[in-house]
Amino acid sequence: MAVGTSRLAETHGALLCQSGGLEEFGIDPDDLPDGLVVADETGRVICFNDAAVRITAVSKGEALGLPLERALPLEDLKGCRWWTLTDPYGGLATRVGQPERNLLLPGGREVLVAVRYVRERPTGPVRRLVISLRGTEARRRTERSHAELIATVAHELRSPLTSVKGFTATLLAKWERFTDDQKRLMLETVDADANRVTRLIAELLDISRIDSGRLEVRRQPIDIAAAVGRHIQAHIASGQSPDRFFARIQRRLPDLWADPDKIDQVLGNLLENAVRHGAGTVTIEVAPASAKDDEKGTAVTVSDEGPGIPEESMGRVFTRFWRGSKRGGTGLGLYIVKGIVEAHGGTITVGRGPGGGAEFRFILPVGAPAYLA
C-alpha cells in the first residue's frame, strides 16, 4: 500500500471509528486500555487503535482497509481459521456476538478476543463488527497466583493433618500403654494442630471474600485501647516478657465504629509479626490521626527494634505469599490485614520505625453505620 493511501485509510478509519459513538463522549479510541478493532458491513477494518497495534504487532497503516481475516488472522487452539469458522457476516442472523475466548495470533501468541455484532435491526445484516483484544498476561498471573495458593494450602495442611492422624491413631491403638500425662500431651498437640487448620481455613475464606469484594464489616463502637491491652496480655500469658511491650495510648480518641472481630484480627497479626520477626521492644501507639495523615480517625502504629524490612521489599509486603523471613507462616496474613483495613475505609502503610525495625501504621476513619448517620 502506498504511503499516501495508507495515511488516507488511517484518517478515514479513525473518523469512521469515532462516528460509531465514541466521539460524542469525548473518547479517543487510542485512549482505550484494550485493543479495539472495528470492521464495516463489507468486512474491512475501519478502526484499529493503539492498543490493538501493541497487542498484534500490526501497524494501523497495514490494518486499515484490509479484510478482517487478513488484518486479524486469528486461529483457535485447534488451528482452525477463526473468521471462517464463525462466519459473522453470513452465519445465523440471530447471533449478537462471540464471548471472550483464547485465540492465537500468527506466531502462536495467545490473545483474549470478544466480538459484538452490530445490526440496525434484530436479525438484520451485520453493519459493524466490534472486536476487543486483550493480552493474556494478567490472566496468567491470576492463574499462577491461584496455583501458588493451592500449593501453599496443601503444604500448610499436610503437616498438622499428619500430626493429628498420627496421634489419634496411636492413642486409639495403644491407649492402655500411655500414662495420663502422655495422653494429655498428645491431645494438646492434636488440639493445637486442629486450631492451626481452623486458622488456615479462616484465612482462605477471608481471601475469597476480599478478592470478590464481599468482606462484610459489622460496625459497632469499640475500645481500641482495651483491644490493644488484651493482645499484649495474651502474649505475656503465652510466655513473653512484660518488658517486651510498650503501649502509648493518647487520651480523647475519636469515637471508633468498626468490626471488633476484624480489628482483633488486624492487631493480632501485626503484634505476632512484630514479636516473631522483630526484636527488642514492641511499641504500640494509639492516637488520633495527625494533620499530616490528611484524614480524620484513629491511627494505630506497631513498631519493633529488629532488622526491619529491606527498602526494596516494602512494595511487596501486602501482597500474597510475602514472607519477611523463613520462619514459617503462609505469607497471607498481611494481605488479609490490608483487605480488612480497606474494607473499613482505612489505609495501612509500612516503613521503618524509630528503633530501626518495621513500623506498620493503619488509620481507621471516623464514622458510624449508615442507619445512624
PDB file of N, CA and C in Angstrom, residues 33-35 51 54-55 100 102 109-113 132-140:
ATOM      1  N   PRO A  33      -7.876   1.182  27.082  1.00  0.00           N
ATOM      2  CA  PRO A  33      -6.819   0.276  27.550  1.00  0.00           C
ATOM      3  C   PRO A  33      -6.771  -1.040  26.790  1.00  0.00           C
ATOM      4  N   ASP A  34      -7.893  -1.444  26.181  1.00  0.00           N
ATOM      5  CA  ASP A  34      -7.945  -2.701  25.435  1.00  0.00           C
ATOM      6  C   ASP A  34      -7.869  -2.427  23.937  1.00  0.00           C
ATOM      7  N   GLY A  35      -7.449  -3.438  23.201  1.00  0.00           N
ATOM      8  CA  GLY A  35      -7.425  -3.306  21.756  1.00  0.00           C
ATOM      9  C   GLY A  35      -8.833  -3.211  21.192  1.00  0.00           C
ATOM     10  N   ALA A  51      -3.824   0.254  21.177  1.00  0.00           N
ATOM     11  CA  ALA A  51      -3.695  -0.978  21.964  1.00  0.00           C
ATOM     12  C   ALA A  51      -3.726  -2.205  21.053  1.00  0.00           C
ATOM     13  N   ARG A  54      -0.342  -2.576  19.613  1.00  0.00           N
ATOM     14  CA  ARG A  54       0.600  -3.141  20.584  1.00  0.00           C
ATOM     15  C   ARG A  54       0.394  -4.648  20.764  1.00  0.00           C
ATOM     16  N   ILE A  55      -0.834  -5.078  20.804  1.00  0.00           N
ATOM     17  CA  ILE A  55      -1.137  -6.490  21.055  1.00  0.00           C
ATOM     18  C   ILE A  55      -0.818  -7.368  19.847  1.00  0.00           C
ATOM     19  N   GLU A 100     -15.859 -13.870  25.106  1.00  0.00           N
ATOM     20  CA  GLU A 100     -14.397 -13.816  25.169  1.00  0.00           C
ATOM     21  C   GLU A 100     -13.796 -15.217  25.234  1.00  0.00           C
ATOM     22  N   ASN A 102      -9.803 -17.524  24.299  1.00  0.00           N
ATOM     23  CA  ASN A 102      -8.398 -17.501  23.898  1.00  0.00           C
ATOM     24  C   ASN A 102      -8.270 -17.884  22.432  1.00  0.00           C
ATOM     25  N   ARG A 109       1.109 -16.546  19.552  1.00  0.00           N
ATOM     26  CA  ARG A 109       0.854 -15.771  20.772  1.00  0.00           C
ATOM     27  C   ARG A 109      -0.635 -15.729  21.068  1.00  0.00           C
ATOM     28  N   GLU A 110      -0.988 -15.977  22.345  1.00  0.00           N
ATOM     29  CA  GLU A 110      -2.397 -16.014  22.737  1.00  0.00           C
ATOM     30  C   GLU A 110      -2.926 -14.609  22.986  1.00  0.00           C
ATOM     31  N   VAL A 111      -4.202 -14.426  22.674  1.00  0.00           N
ATOM     32  CA  VAL A 111      -4.873 -13.155  22.911  1.00  0.00           C
ATOM     33  C   VAL A 111      -6.331 -13.456  23.266  1.00  0.00           C
ATOM     34  N   LEU A 112      -6.908 -12.640  24.132  1.00  0.00           N
ATOM     35  CA  LEU A 112      -8.311 -12.796  24.518  1.00  0.00           C
ATOM     36  C   LEU A 112      -9.164 -11.939  23.589  1.00  0.00           C
ATOM     37  N   VAL A 113     -10.131 -12.565  22.930  1.00  0.00           N
ATOM     38  CA  VAL A 113     -10.925 -11.886  21.901  1.00  0.00           C
ATOM     39  C   VAL A 113     -12.407 -12.009  22.226  1.00  0.00           C
ATOM     40  N   SER A 132     -12.896  -6.661  20.630  1.00  0.00           N
ATOM     41  CA  SER A 132     -11.986  -6.217  21.694  1.00  0.00           C
ATOM     42  C   SER A 132     -10.882  -7.249  21.859  1.00  0.00           C
ATOM     43  N   LEU A 133      -9.668  -6.750  22.066  1.00  0.00           N
ATOM     44  CA  LEU A 133      -8.490  -7.604  22.219  1.00  0.00           C
ATOM     45  C   LEU A 133      -7.820  -7.309  23.556  1.00  0.00           C
ATOM     46  N   ARG A 134      -7.425  -8.358  24.237  1.00  0.00           N
ATOM     47  CA  ARG A 134      -6.680  -8.186  25.480  1.00  0.00           C
ATOM     48  C   ARG A 134      -5.560  -9.215  25.549  1.00  0.00           C
ATOM     49  N   GLY A 135      -4.438  -8.802  26.128  1.00  0.00           N
ATOM     50  CA  GLY A 135      -3.353  -9.742  26.337  1.00  0.00           C
ATOM     51  C   GLY A 135      -3.724 -10.726  27.449  1.00  0.00           C
ATOM     52  N   THR A 136      -3.024 -11.845  27.486  1.00  0.00           N
ATOM     53  CA  THR A 136      -3.335 -12.879  28.479  1.00  0.00           C
ATOM     54  C   THR A 136      -2.435 -12.799  29.710  1.00  0.00           C
ATOM     55  N   GLU A 137      -1.554 -11.788  29.779  1.00  0.00           N
ATOM     56  CA  GLU A 137      -0.583 -11.743  30.868  1.00  0.00           C
ATOM     57  C   GLU A 137      -1.268 -11.643  32.230  1.00  0.00           C
ATOM     58  N   ALA A 138      -2.280 -10.744  32.348  1.00  0.00           N
ATOM     59  CA  ALA A 138      -2.950 -10.567  33.642  1.00  0.00           C
ATOM     60  C   ALA A 138      -3.647 -11.853  34.073  1.00  0.00           C
ATOM     61  N   ARG A 139      -4.308 -12.514  33.121  1.00  0.00           N
ATOM     62  CA  ARG A 139      -4.985 -13.775  33.461  1.00  0.00           C
ATOM     63  C   ARG A 139      -3.976 -14.840  33.853  1.00  0.00           C
ATOM     64  N   ARG A 140      -2.844 -14.876  33.171  1.00  0.00           N
ATOM     65  CA  ARG A 140      -1.821 -15.853  33.521  1.00  0.00           C
ATOM     66  C   ARG A 140      -1.297 -15.607  34.935  1.00  0.00           C
TER      67      ARG A 140
END
